[in-house]
Coordinates of C-alpha atoms in Angstrom, one line a residue:
M19 CA 136.1 126.0 69.9
V20 CA 137.2 129.7 69.9
L21 CA 140.8 128.6 69.9
V22 CA 140.2 126.2 67.1
T23 CA 138.3 128.6 64.9
V24 CA 140.7 131.5 65.5
T25 CA 143.7 129.3 64.8
L26 CA 142.0 128.0 61.6
H27 CA 141.2 131.6 60.5
Y28 CA 144.7 132.8 61.3
W29 CA 146.3 130.1 59.2
T30 CA 143.8 130.7 56.3
L31 CA 144.7 134.5 56.3
Y32 CA 148.4 133.8 56.8
G33 CA 148.3 131.3 53.8
L34 CA 146.5 133.8 51.6
S35 CA 148.9 136.5 52.6
A36 CA 151.9 134.3 51.8
F37 CA 150.3 133.3 48.5
L38 CA 149.8 136.9 47.5
K39 CA 153.3 137.8 48.4
R40 CA 154.8 135.0 46.3
W41 CA 152.6 135.9 43.4
K42 CA 154.2 139.2 42.5
Q43 CA 152.2 139.5 39.2
R44 CA 148.7 140.7 39.8
F45 CA 145.9 138.6 38.3
R46 CA 142.4 139.6 37.6
G47 CA 140.6 137.4 40.1
E48 CA 142.9 137.7 43.1
I49 CA 140.4 139.5 45.3
L50 CA 137.8 137.0 44.1
F51 CA 140.1 134.2 45.1
V52 CA 140.7 135.8 48.5
V53 CA 137.0 136.3 49.2
I54 CA 136.2 132.7 48.2
A55 CA 138.9 131.3 50.4
M56 CA 137.7 133.4 53.4
F57 CA 134.1 132.3 52.7
A58 CA 135.3 128.6 52.7
A59 CA 137.1 129.2 56.0
H60 CA 133.9 130.7 57.5
M61 CA 131.9 127.7 56.3
V62 CA 134.4 125.3 57.9
E63 CA 134.2 127.2 61.2
I64 CA 130.3 127.2 61.1
T65 CA 130.4 123.5 60.3
L66 CA 132.7 122.8 63.3
Y67 CA 130.3 124.6 65.6
G68 CA 127.4 122.6 64.0
W69 CA 129.2 119.4 64.9
V70 CA 129.7 120.6 68.5
Y71 CA 126.0 121.4 68.7
L72 CA 125.1 118.0 67.3
L73 CA 127.4 116.2 69.8
L74 CA 126.1 118.2 72.8
D75 CA 122.4 118.2 71.9
N76 CA 121.0 115.5 74.2
N77 CA 117.3 116.3 73.6
D78 CA 116.5 117.4 77.1
T79 CA 116.2 120.9 78.5
A80 CA 119.6 120.8 80.1
M81 CA 121.5 121.2 76.8
S82 CA 119.5 121.2 73.6
I83 CA 118.2 123.2 70.7
G84 CA 114.5 124.0 70.8
G85 CA 112.0 124.9 68.1
A86 CA 111.2 123.0 64.9
V87 CA 114.1 120.6 65.2
D88 CA 114.3 117.1 63.9
G89 CA 117.7 116.5 65.3
S90 CA 119.5 116.3 62.0
F91 CA 123.0 117.7 61.3
L92 CA 121.4 120.3 58.9
D93 CA 119.4 121.7 61.8
H94 CA 122.5 122.1 63.9
L95 CA 124.4 123.6 60.9
Y96 CA 121.6 126.1 60.3
F97 CA 121.5 127.0 64.0
S98 CA 125.3 127.4 64.0
A99 CA 125.1 129.7 60.9
A100 CA 122.4 131.8 62.5
C101 CA 124.6 132.2 65.6
Y102 CA 127.9 132.7 63.9
T103 CA 126.5 135.5 61.6
S104 CA 124.5 137.0 64.5
L105 CA 121.4 136.6 62.4
G106 CA 119.4 135.0 65.2
L107 CA 116.2 134.2 63.3
G108 CA 114.6 132.7 66.4
D109 CA 112.9 129.6 64.8
L110 CA 115.6 127.6 66.6
F111 CA 116.8 128.5 70.0
P112 CA 119.4 127.2 72.5
M113 CA 118.3 125.8 75.9
G114 CA 120.4 125.2 79.0
T115 CA 124.1 125.3 78.6
L116 CA 124.0 125.7 74.9
R117 CA 122.9 129.3 75.4
L118 CA 126.4 130.1 76.6
I119 CA 128.0 128.3 73.6
A120 CA 125.7 130.1 71.2
G121 CA 126.6 133.4 72.7
V122 CA 130.3 132.7 72.5
E123 CA 129.9 131.5 68.9
A124 CA 128.1 134.8 68.0
L125 CA 131.0 136.8 69.4
N126 CA 133.5 134.5 67.8
G127 CA 131.8 134.9 64.4
L128 CA 131.6 138.6 64.7
I129 CA 135.3 138.9 65.4
L130 CA 136.3 136.5 62.6
I131 CA 134.0 138.1 60.0
T132 CA 135.4 141.6 60.8
W133 CA 138.9 140.1 60.6
S134 CA 138.1 138.8 57.1
A135 CA 136.6 142.2 56.1
S136 CA 139.8 144.0 57.3
F137 CA 142.0 141.5 55.5
A138 CA 140.0 142.0 52.3
F139 CA 140.2 145.7 52.6
L140 CA 144.0 145.6 53.0
V141 CA 144.3 143.3 50.0
M142 CA 142.2 145.7 47.9
Q143 CA 144.1 148.8 49.2
R144 CA 147.5 147.3 48.5
R145 CA 146.9 145.4 45.3
W146 CA 144.2 147.2 43.4
R147 CA 145.3 150.1 41.3
F148 CA 142.7 152.3 39.7

């Protein structure tokens, strides 16, 4: 999953960079466009991890999510978002092997979020003139 999400993020940022290079004329909402595109990429990455949790959750202690879970995709998506953003609310928690995947997702999310922040900073630094 790390390879998939990092590759997806790379191509998102690469595409945004190429779009901004081709678009020589500055437009008012370019940073807004960049932020929305990066947010969409993060949501896709969170959703991919949510699907992984749903596929791996076998409702026993060897590999499952504990807490107030009804087994729906939304529970797994919520758990993925809490891990990816390192929010870690604690109402849902991984058990068994999913603990390792949740930890890797948290590290992966931290790296991708900071990569997005760095990219947004560079776009603002290079294209915004005050």
